[in-house]
mmCIF file of C-alpha atoms in Angstrom:
data_model
loop_
_atom_site.group_PDB
_atom_site.id
_atom_site.type_symbol
_atom_site.label_atom_id
_atom_site.label_comp_id
_atom_site.label_asym_id
_atom_site.label_seq_id
_atom_site.Cartn_x
_atom_site.Cartn_y
_atom_site.Cartn_z
ATOM 1 C CA MET A 21 30.572 8.395 13.144
ATOM 2 C CA ALA A 22 30.487 9.219 9.324
ATOM 3 C CA ALA A 23 29.037 12.440 8.468
ATOM 4 C CA VAL A 24 25.663 12.735 6.678
ATOM 5 C CA GLU A 25 26.360 13.954 3.198
ATOM 6 C CA PRO A 26 23.046 15.593 0.923
ATOM 7 C CA GLN A 27 21.585 12.767 -1.077
ATOM 8 C CA PRO A 28 19.419 13.155 -4.023
ATOM 9 C CA MET A 29 16.581 10.809 -4.534
ATOM 10 C CA PRO A 30 17.127 7.612 -6.068
ATOM 11 C CA ILE A 31 16.140 6.971 -9.855
ATOM 12 C CA VAL A 32 12.629 6.121 -10.034
ATOM 13 C CA ARG A 33 11.635 4.817 -13.354
ATOM 14 C CA HIS A 34 7.661 4.873 -13.070
ATOM 15 C CA ARG A 35 5.364 7.775 -12.509
ATOM 16 C CA LEU A 36 4.790 8.725 -8.904
ATOM 17 C CA GLU A 37 0.814 8.043 -8.056
ATOM 18 C CA PRO A 38 -1.266 7.639 -5.399
ATOM 19 C CA GLY A 39 -0.350 4.584 -3.446
ATOM 20 C CA ASP A 40 3.640 4.883 -4.185
ATOM 21 C CA ARG A 41 6.239 5.762 -1.432
ATOM 22 C CA LEU A 42 7.637 9.038 -1.967
ATOM 23 C CA PRO A 43 11.771 7.726 -2.131
ATOM 24 C CA ASP A 44 13.929 9.065 0.358
ATOM 25 C CA PHE A 45 16.310 12.022 0.151
ATOM 26 C CA THR A 46 18.402 14.222 2.455
ATOM 27 C CA LEU A 47 18.642 17.585 2.572
ATOM 28 C CA ALA A 48 19.397 20.142 5.143
ATOM 29 C CA ASP A 49 16.817 22.186 7.041
ATOM 30 C CA GLN A 50 16.845 26.118 7.963
ATOM 31 C CA THR A 51 19.103 25.096 11.091
ATOM 32 C CA GLY A 52 21.803 23.350 9.134
ATOM 33 C CA MET A 53 20.644 20.058 10.133
ATOM 34 C CA LEU A 54 21.301 17.596 7.528
ATOM 35 C CA ARG A 55 18.950 14.563 7.774
ATOM 36 C CA PRO A 56 17.137 11.931 5.520
ATOM 37 C CA PHE A 57 13.578 12.940 5.250
ATOM 38 C CA TYR A 58 12.359 9.548 6.560
ATOM 39 C CA MET A 59 14.084 10.483 9.863
ATOM 40 C CA ARG A 60 12.119 13.771 9.886
ATOM 41 C CA VAL A 61 8.820 12.444 9.505
ATOM 42 C CA GLU A 62 6.578 11.695 12.878
ATOM 43 C CA GLY A 63 3.787 9.417 11.691
ATOM 44 C CA ARG A 64 1.500 12.321 10.806
ATOM 45 C CA GLY A 65 0.075 13.396 7.509
ATOM 46 C CA THR A 66 2.618 15.299 5.578
ATOM 47 C CA ILE A 67 2.682 17.943 2.812
ATOM 48 C CA ILE A 68 5.689 18.911 0.624
ATOM 49 C CA PHE A 69 5.624 21.907 -1.196
ATOM 50 C CA VAL A 70 8.399 22.281 -4.252
ATOM 51 C CA ASP A 71 9.448 25.626 -5.174
ATOM 52 C CA CYS A 72 7.175 27.604 -3.081
ATOM 53 C CA ASP A 73 6.781 31.212 -3.920
ATOM 54 C CA GLU A 74 6.472 34.045 -1.244
ATOM 55 C CA THR A 75 2.478 34.053 -1.529
ATOM 56 C CA LEU A 76 2.567 30.561 -0.783
ATOM 57 C CA ARG A 77 4.789 31.175 2.315
ATOM 58 C CA TRP A 78 2.598 33.800 3.589
ATOM 59 C CA ALA A 79 -0.549 31.772 3.221
ATOM 60 C CA LEU A 80 1.164 28.445 4.693
ATOM 61 C CA ARG A 81 2.105 31.127 7.627
ATOM 62 C CA GLY A 82 -1.547 31.859 8.446
ATOM 63 C CA LEU A 83 -2.759 28.455 8.431
ATOM 64 C CA GLU A 84 -0.251 27.438 10.861
ATOM 65 C CA ASP A 85 -2.724 26.762 13.790
ATOM 66 C CA LYS A 86 -4.977 24.764 11.495
ATOM 67 C CA TYR A 87 -2.207 22.339 10.304
ATOM 68 C CA ARG A 88 -1.372 21.792 13.718
ATOM 69 C CA ALA A 89 -4.687 20.928 14.627
ATOM 70 C CA ALA A 90 -5.210 18.716 11.702
ATOM 71 C CA GLU A 91 -1.858 16.875 12.382
ATOM 72 C CA LEU A 92 -0.594 17.908 9.209
ATOM 73 C CA ASP A 93 3.192 18.293 8.993
ATOM 74 C CA CYS A 94 4.882 20.798 6.416
ATOM 75 C CA TYR A 95 8.031 21.018 4.353
ATOM 76 C CA VAL A 96 9.083 23.577 1.794
ATOM 77 C CA ILE A 97 11.868 22.410 -0.558
ATOM 78 C CA ALA A 98 13.718 25.096 -2.104
ATOM 79 C CA ASP A 99 16.950 26.413 -3.254
ATOM 80 C CA THR A 100 17.682 27.806 -0.021
ATOM 81 C CA ALA A 101 16.191 26.912 3.408
ATOM 82 C CA GLU A 102 15.179 30.505 4.576
ATOM 83 C CA GLY A 103 13.615 31.746 8.039
ATOM 84 C CA ALA A 104 14.638 31.243 11.386
ATOM 85 C CA ASP A 105 10.978 30.101 12.000
ATOM 86 C CA PRO A 106 10.988 26.234 12.528
ATOM 87 C CA TRP A 107 7.440 26.033 10.438
ATOM 88 C CA PRO A 108 7.017 25.387 7.971
ATOM 89 C CA CYS A 109 10.454 23.263 7.932
ATOM 90 C CA SER A 110 12.276 24.705 4.603
ATOM 91 C CA LEU A 111 14.743 22.339 3.318
ATOM 92 C CA ALA A 112 17.692 23.774 1.046
ATOM 93 C CA ASP A 113 17.999 22.045 -2.307
ATOM 94 C CA ASN A 114 20.738 24.022 -3.733
ATOM 95 C CA THR A 115 21.414 21.879 -6.793
ATOM 96 C CA GLY A 116 18.045 21.310 -7.654
ATOM 97 C CA GLN A 117 18.461 17.623 -8.088
ATOM 98 C CA VAL A 118 15.764 16.499 -5.587
ATOM 99 C CA ARG A 119 13.165 19.059 -6.772
ATOM 100 C CA GLN A 120 13.840 17.896 -10.474
ATOM 101 C CA ALA A 121 13.468 14.485 -9.465
ATOM 102 C CA ILE A 122 10.084 14.844 -7.768
ATOM 103 C CA ARG A 123 8.894 17.121 -10.757
ATOM 104 C CA ASP A 124 9.911 14.415 -13.202
ATOM 105 C CA MET A 125 8.583 11.631 -10.977
ATOM 106 C CA SER A 126 5.117 13.455 -10.881
ATOM 107 C CA GLY A 127 4.703 14.516 -14.381
ATOM 108 C CA HIS A 128 5.169 18.156 -13.911
ATOM 109 C CA ARG A 129 8.129 18.878 -16.177
ATOM 110 C CA LEU A 130 8.027 22.658 -16.239
ATOM 111 C CA GLY A 131 10.775 24.907 -17.597
ATOM 112 C CA PRO A 132 12.773 27.384 -15.435
ATOM 113 C CA ALA A 133 10.254 30.303 -16.374
ATOM 114 C CA ALA A 134 6.981 28.375 -15.509
ATOM 115 C CA MET A 135 8.448 26.556 -12.310
ATOM 116 C CA ARG A 136 5.020 26.956 -10.323
ATOM 117 C CA PRO A 137 4.959 25.591 -6.906
ATOM 118 C CA LEU A 138 4.029 22.001 -6.811
ATOM 119 C CA ALA A 139 2.339 20.133 -3.714
ATOM 120 C CA ILE A 140 2.658 16.593 -2.508
ATOM 121 C CA LEU A 141 0.326 15.204 -0.126
ATOM 122 C CA LEU A 142 1.552 11.977 2.101
ATOM 123 C CA ASP A 143 -0.218 9.565 4.231
ATOM 124 C CA ARG A 144 1.255 8.811 7.685
ATOM 125 C CA ASN A 145 3.416 6.264 6.154
ATOM 126 C CA GLN A 146 5.034 8.403 3.551
ATOM 127 C CA ARG A 147 2.884 7.486 0.700
ATOM 128 C CA VAL A 148 1.119 9.417 -1.977
ATOM 129 C CA LEU A 149 -2.195 10.427 -1.320
ATOM 130 C CA ALA A 150 -2.594 13.111 -4.009
ATOM 131 C CA LEU A 151 -0.500 16.044 -5.936
ATOM 132 C CA ALA A 152 -1.255 19.421 -7.055
ATOM 133 C CA ASP A 153 0.186 22.555 -8.802
ATOM 134 C CA GLU A 154 -2.885 24.761 -9.204
ATOM 135 C CA GLY A 155 -4.995 26.901 -7.393
ATOM 136 C CA ASP A 156 -4.650 27.928 -3.420
ATOM 137 C CA LEU A 157 -2.354 24.996 -2.508
ATOM 138 C CA ALA A 158 -2.398 25.913 0.968
ATOM 139 C CA GLN A 159 -5.979 25.905 1.279
ATOM 140 C CA TRP A 160 -5.981 22.646 -1.102
ATOM 141 C CA ALA A 161 -3.724 20.386 1.106
ATOM 142 C CA LEU A 162 -5.332 21.002 4.569
ATOM 143 C CA ALA A 163 -8.767 20.283 2.926
ATOM 144 C CA ARG A 164 -7.674 17.218 1.235
ATOM 145 C CA TRP A 165 -6.061 15.938 4.252
ATOM 146 C CA SER A 166 -9.145 16.887 6.283
ATOM 147 C CA ALA A 167 -11.390 14.814 3.967
ATOM 148 C CA GLU A 168 -9.155 11.732 4.942
ATOM 149 C CA PRO A 169 -11.006 9.453 6.965
ATOM 150 C CA PRO A 170 -9.976 10.028 10.753
ATOM 151 C CA SER A 171 -7.678 7.372 12.492
ATOM 152 C CA THR A 172 -10.101 5.548 15.304
ATOM 153 C CA PRO A 173 -8.264 5.991 18.650
ATOM 154 C CA VAL A 174 -7.885 3.016 20.758
ATOM 155 C CA ALA A 175 -7.333 2.966 24.247
ATOM 156 C CA GLU A 176 -5.360 -0.201 24.548
ATOM 157 C CA ILE A 177 -4.478 -3.390 22.240
ATOM 158 C CA ARG A 178 -3.531 -6.159 23.845
ATOM 159 C CA HIS A 179 -3.546 -9.015 21.362
ATOM 160 C CA VAL A 180 -3.720 -8.520 17.862
ATOM 161 C CA ALA A 181 -2.445 -10.491 14.901
ATOM 162 C CA PRO A 182 1.006 -9.606 13.272
ATOM 163 C CA VAL A 183 -0.543 -8.331 9.975
ATOM 164 C CA LEU A 184 0.022 -5.621 7.571
ATOM 165 C CA THR A 185 -2.603 -3.436 5.889
ATOM 166 C CA ILE A 186 -1.704 -1.225 2.748
ATOM 167 C CA PRO A 187 -4.088 1.126 1.907
ATOM 168 C CA ASN A 188 -4.330 2.326 -2.131
ATOM 169 C CA LEU A 189 -2.112 -0.945 -3.341
ATOM 170 C CA LEU A 190 -4.540 -0.629 -6.509
ATOM 171 C CA SER A 191 -6.799 2.033 -7.850
ATOM 172 C CA ARG A 192 -10.329 1.714 -7.747
ATOM 173 C CA ALA A 193 -10.193 1.715 -11.786
ATOM 174 C CA ASP A 194 -7.624 -1.351 -11.476
ATOM 175 C CA CYS A 195 -10.220 -3.177 -9.125
ATOM 176 C CA SER A 196 -13.240 -2.584 -11.351
ATOM 177 C CA THR A 197 -11.271 -4.021 -14.354
ATOM 178 C CA LEU A 198 -10.183 -7.078 -12.269
ATOM 179 C CA ILE A 199 -13.860 -7.670 -11.552
ATOM 180 C CA ALA A 200 -14.999 -7.362 -15.165
ATOM 181 C CA ARG A 201 -12.301 -9.996 -16.468
ATOM 182 C CA TRP A 202 -13.601 -12.382 -13.675
ATOM 183 C CA HIS A 203 -17.093 -11.912 -15.393
ATOM 184 C CA ALA A 204 -16.092 -11.908 -19.010
ATOM 185 C CA MET A 205 -12.941 -14.257 -18.952
ATOM 186 C CA GLY A 206 -14.492 -17.283 -16.941
ATOM 187 C CA HIS A 207 -13.932 -18.838 -13.778
ATOM 188 C CA GLU A 208 -13.822 -22.403 -12.035
ATOM 189 C CA GLU A 209 -14.284 -23.664 -8.665
ATOM 190 C CA GLY A 210 -11.888 -23.133 -6.230
ATOM 191 C CA SER A 211 -9.029 -25.639 -5.141
ATOM 192 C CA VAL A 212 -7.091 -26.633 -2.248
ATOM 193 C CA SER A 213 -3.743 -28.094 -1.915
ATOM 194 C CA SER A 214 -3.494 -30.956 0.736
ATOM 195 C CA MET A 215 -1.843 -34.471 1.659
ATOM 196 C CA VAL A 216 -3.936 -37.206 0.813
ATOM 197 C CA LYS A 217 -2.249 -40.680 1.808
ATOM 198 C CA GLY A 218 1.063 -39.311 1.600
ATOM 199 C CA GLU A 219 0.981 -37.486 -1.542
ATOM 200 C CA VAL A 220 -0.018 -33.936 -2.276
ATOM 201 C CA VAL A 221 -3.412 -33.671 -3.996
ATOM 202 C CA THR A 222 -4.805 -30.370 -5.716
ATOM 203 C CA ARG A 223 -8.731 -30.829 -5.591
ATOM 204 C CA VAL A 224 -12.088 -29.239 -5.119
ATOM 205 C CA TYR A 225 -12.629 -29.534 -1.561
ATOM 206 C CA GLU A 226 -16.072 -28.009 -0.310
ATOM 207 C CA ASP A 227 -15.493 -28.983 3.137
ATOM 208 C CA LEU A 228 -12.549 -26.471 3.596
ATOM 209 C CA LYS A 229 -13.495 -23.932 0.666
ATOM 210 C CA LYS A 230 -16.088 -22.818 -1.476
ATOM 211 C CA ARG A 231 -15.609 -20.247 -4.112
ATOM 212 C CA ARG A 232 -14.987 -19.526 -7.550
ATOM 213 C CA ASP A 233 -11.539 -18.072 -9.247
ATOM 214 C CA HIS A 234 -10.075 -16.915 -12.522
ATOM 215 C CA ARG A 235 -6.427 -17.335 -12.577
ATOM 216 C CA LEU A 236 -4.848 -14.366 -13.954
ATOM 217 C CA GLU A 237 -2.238 -15.610 -16.316
ATOM 218 C CA ASP A 238 -2.165 -13.307 -19.425
ATOM 219 C CA PRO A 239 1.241 -11.527 -19.266
ATOM 220 C CA ALA A 240 0.044 -8.405 -20.818
ATOM 221 C CA ILE A 241 -2.250 -7.980 -17.749
ATOM 222 C CA ARG A 242 -0.299 -9.776 -14.953
ATOM 223 C CA LYS A 243 2.967 -8.370 -15.584
ATOM 224 C CA PRO A 244 2.294 -4.565 -15.080
ATOM 225 C CA LEU A 245 0.003 -5.217 -12.491
ATOM 226 C CA MET A 246 1.910 -7.184 -10.596
ATOM 227 C CA ALA A 247 4.833 -4.359 -10.876
ATOM 228 C CA ILE A 248 2.597 -1.917 -9.598
ATOM 229 C CA ILE A 249 1.910 -3.954 -6.493
ATOM 230 C CA ALA A 250 5.319 -5.114 -6.073
ATOM 231 C CA ARG A 251 6.703 -1.233 -6.027
ATOM 232 C CA ARG A 252 4.186 -0.709 -3.221
ATOM 233 C CA LEU A 253 4.374 -3.429 -1.415
ATOM 234 C CA GLY A 254 8.034 -4.146 -1.300
ATOM 235 C CA PRO A 255 9.075 -0.988 0.941
ATOM 236 C CA GLU A 256 6.313 -1.910 3.351
ATOM 237 C CA LEU A 257 7.451 -5.535 3.640
ATOM 238 C CA ASN A 258 10.976 -4.564 4.215
ATOM 239 C CA LYS A 259 9.980 -1.612 6.556
ATOM 240 C CA ALA A 260 7.656 -3.974 8.700
ATOM 241 C CA PHE A 261 9.153 -7.695 8.494
ATOM 242 C CA PHE A 262 12.447 -6.811 7.376
ATOM 243 C CA PHE A 263 11.717 -8.848 3.905
ATOM 244 C CA GLY A 264 13.797 -7.112 1.483
ATOM 245 C CA GLY A 265 15.100 -7.599 -2.078
ATOM 246 C CA SER A 266 13.314 -9.092 -4.878
ATOM 247 C CA VAL A 267 9.700 -10.236 -4.619
ATOM 248 C CA ARG A 268 8.476 -13.501 -6.179
ATOM 249 C CA PHE A 269 4.675 -14.037 -6.580
ATOM 250 C CA ASP A 270 2.761 -17.454 -6.687
ATOM 251 C CA ARG A 271 0.048 -18.047 -8.972
ATOM 252 C CA VAL A 272 -2.397 -14.850 -9.100
ATOM 253 C CA LEU A 273 -6.043 -15.394 -8.574
ATOM 254 C CA ILE A 274 -9.330 -12.963 -8.931
ATOM 255 C CA ALA A 275 -11.538 -14.725 -6.538
ATOM 256 C CA CYS A 276 -15.362 -14.333 -5.685
ATOM 257 C CA TYR A 277 -16.927 -15.373 -2.711
ATOM 258 C CA ASP A 278 -20.700 -15.162 -3.490
ATOM 259 C CA ALA A 279 -23.268 -14.864 -0.332
ATOM 260 C CA GLY A 280 -25.997 -16.666 -2.836
ATOM 261 C CA ARG A 281 -23.722 -19.656 -2.832
ATOM 262 C CA GLY A 282 -22.753 -19.645 0.633
ATOM 263 C CA ASP A 283 -18.998 -19.514 -0.167
ATOM 264 C CA TYR A 284 -16.404 -19.615 2.460
ATOM 265 C CA PHE A 285 -12.872 -20.502 3.033
ATOM 266 C CA ARG A 286 -12.391 -22.205 6.465
ATOM 267 C CA ARG A 287 -9.671 -22.044 8.824
ATOM 268 C CA HIS A 288 -6.132 -23.079 7.220
ATOM 269 C CA ARG A 289 -2.578 -22.131 6.812
ATOM 270 C CA ASP A 290 -1.011 -21.553 3.582
ATOM 271 C CA ASN A 291 2.261 -23.266 3.495
ATOM 272 C CA GLN A 292 1.510 -26.811 5.100
ATOM 273 C CA THR A 293 2.463 -29.055 1.931
ATOM 274 C CA PRO A 294 5.489 -29.708 -0.035
ATOM 275 C CA ASN A 295 4.558 -27.480 -2.864
ATOM 276 C CA THR A 296 3.638 -24.586 -0.831
ATOM 277 C CA ALA A 297 6.452 -24.466 1.499
ATOM 278 C CA ASP A 298 8.185 -21.829 -0.247
ATOM 279 C CA ARG A 299 5.379 -19.426 0.524
ATOM 280 C CA ARG A 300 6.293 -16.849 3.146
ATOM 281 C CA PHE A 301 3.509 -14.227 3.041
ATOM 282 C CA ALA A 302 -0.185 -14.229 1.734
ATOM 283 C CA LEU A 303 -1.700 -11.234 -0.270
ATOM 284 C CA THR A 304 -5.355 -10.541 -0.024
ATOM 285 C CA VAL A 305 -6.357 -7.412 -2.011
ATOM 286 C CA ASN A 306 -10.137 -6.506 -1.729
ATOM 287 C CA LEU A 307 -11.607 -5.297 -4.764
ATOM 288 C CA ASN A 308 -15.381 -4.142 -3.671
ATOM 289 C CA SER A 309 -15.269 -3.828 0.141
ATOM 290 C CA ASP A 310 -18.318 -1.450 -0.322
ATOM 291 C CA GLU A 311 -20.404 -3.638 -2.402
ATOM 292 C CA TYR A 312 -20.709 -6.724 0.539
ATOM 293 C CA ASP A 313 -21.381 -7.739 4.032
ATOM 294 C CA GLY A 314 -19.331 -10.421 5.831
ATOM 295 C CA GLY A 315 -16.341 -11.932 4.258
ATOM 296 C CA GLU A 316 -13.795 -10.597 6.943
ATOM 297 C CA LEU A 317 -10.437 -12.157 7.434
ATOM 298 C CA ILE A 318 -9.935 -13.393 10.842
ATOM 299 C CA PHE A 319 -6.789 -14.889 12.784
ATOM 300 C CA PRO A 320 -8.456 -16.719 15.542
ATOM 301 C CA GLU A 321 -4.964 -17.631 17.085
ATOM 302 C CA PHE A 322 -4.785 -13.756 17.981
ATOM 303 C CA GLY A 323 -8.250 -13.141 18.964
ATOM 304 C CA ASP A 324 -11.562 -12.525 17.096
ATOM 305 C CA TYR A 325 -10.509 -9.073 15.082
ATOM 306 C CA ARG A 326 -12.147 -8.753 11.852
ATOM 307 C CA TYR A 327 -9.992 -7.098 8.958
ATOM 308 C CA LYS A 328 -11.875 -5.586 6.010
ATOM 309 C CA PRO A 329 -9.686 -3.168 4.155
ATOM 310 C CA ASP A 330 -11.178 -0.756 1.748
ATOM 311 C CA THR A 331 -11.350 -1.234 -1.744
ATOM 312 C CA GLY A 332 -7.829 -1.293 -3.147
ATOM 313 C CA ALA A 333 -6.271 -1.772 0.083
ATOM 314 C CA ALA A 334 -4.597 -4.990 1.089
ATOM 315 C CA VAL A 335 -3.885 -7.381 4.091
ATOM 316 C CA VAL A 336 -0.542 -8.893 4.079
ATOM 317 C CA PHE A 337 0.312 -11.854 6.491
ATOM 318 C CA SER A 338 2.367 -14.652 7.346
ATOM 319 C CA CYS A 339 1.462 -18.059 5.570
ATOM 320 C CA SER A 340 1.970 -19.750 8.665
ATOM 321 C CA LEU A 341 -0.876 -17.618 10.658
ATOM 322 C CA LEU A 342 -3.890 -19.782 10.887
ATOM 323 C CA HIS A 343 -6.819 -17.734 9.229
ATOM 324 C CA GLU A 344 -10.473 -17.877 7.576
ATOM 325 C CA ALA A 345 -12.381 -15.937 5.151
ATOM 326 C CA LEU A 346 -15.759 -15.694 6.964
ATOM 327 C CA PRO A 347 -18.693 -16.245 4.711
ATOM 328 C CA VAL A 348 -20.135 -13.419 2.804
ATOM 329 C CA THR A 349 -23.574 -12.414 4.074
ATOM 330 C CA ARG A 350 -24.730 -9.721 1.502
ATOM 331 C CA GLY A 351 -23.664 -9.537 -2.391
ATOM 332 C CA GLN A 352 -20.053 -10.919 -4.032
ATOM 333 C CA ARG A 353 -16.833 -10.408 -2.396
ATOM 334 C CA PHE A 354 -14.205 -10.133 -4.930
ATOM 335 C CA ALA A 355 -10.548 -10.416 -4.032
ATOM 336 C CA LEU A 356 -6.973 -10.747 -6.026
ATOM 337 C CA LEU A 357 -5.076 -13.309 -4.056
ATOM 338 C CA THR A 358 -1.335 -14.228 -4.346
ATOM 339 C CA PHE A 359 1.514 -14.935 -2.361
ATOM 340 C CA ILE A 360 4.992 -13.579 -1.973
ATOM 341 C CA CYS A 361 7.734 -16.499 -1.924
ATOM 342 C CA ASP A 362 11.329 -17.547 -1.411
ATOM 343 C CA VAL A 363 13.186 -15.815 -4.818
ATOM 344 C CA ALA A 364 14.634 -19.147 -5.514
ATOM 345 C CA GLU A 365 11.956 -21.299 -6.766
ATOM 346 C CA PRO A 366 11.814 -24.926 -5.268
ATOM 347 C CA ALA A 367 12.691 -27.911 -7.571
ATOM 348 C CA ASN A 368 9.070 -28.946 -7.033
ATOM 349 C CA LYS A 369 7.823 -26.095 -8.872
ATOM 350 C CA ARG A 370 10.404 -25.665 -11.941
#
């Protein structure tokens, strides 16, 4: 087996923000073990301290029991991996490449004389929750992680749909902007694509779907928005479904299901006509989950579970799955909707 070599972070040309996955890197710990960071994590919350000073190290040692009780793992990245105690895990970055890459991505570009510690809090899936470089960072990390909604323990799961939920795909500010665009820029009755007498017909068909859509076509808005979604969605698709490489999006809609109109989308699949056969995954981003009741997604082939991610979070699932958007019973449900398609566009769409 080939030896594992220290690896710097890959070049990332955007600022690291909540919802972004921290790129992988390989460093040795205080035992000399050289492993990629993704191989070290164990499905708990993670706090990474960059350039941890002695004051912070002492504070962390005093909080070890509280960190363990909160299921928050701790890593310190410094020029050397110090100490025999395995907690916190100390990672040696003697070239400084990983530390500088993290600082560059987080916007904390400080000179050597002002290299104060930087803390990056990650969720259970190595995505950024928050960053800080001021105050009592040891206590801040514990308090910020403790403020996260606890996971609900489930004794058994016997039958659940093969869907992926992704938190923080969009910020609340992005969600509010999209909802405002739906109101300001107009919308129309949602249509469906179906086979009628052997021909593909796109039409308003309220027996199946009733909602109002704004088609997001302005490249000045769509391009940067979908770039954010692609960089946060791509690693999750690759990890969960081994769907890697480039991502091509189908049309992008800002949709509204209105309780006052009795809106719905009854049971259907998303790839059943020749002009939709290239769709692989459906993406639904909830834009205002705390402002309506009902409107959950269900996958009846896999039971009666109802999916309603938080504002800014997404549900991703195969376009072959039978699903339904239940009626909204209070308020208006806004969602950003699109499909992830084969990279090569079929001839009937060119």
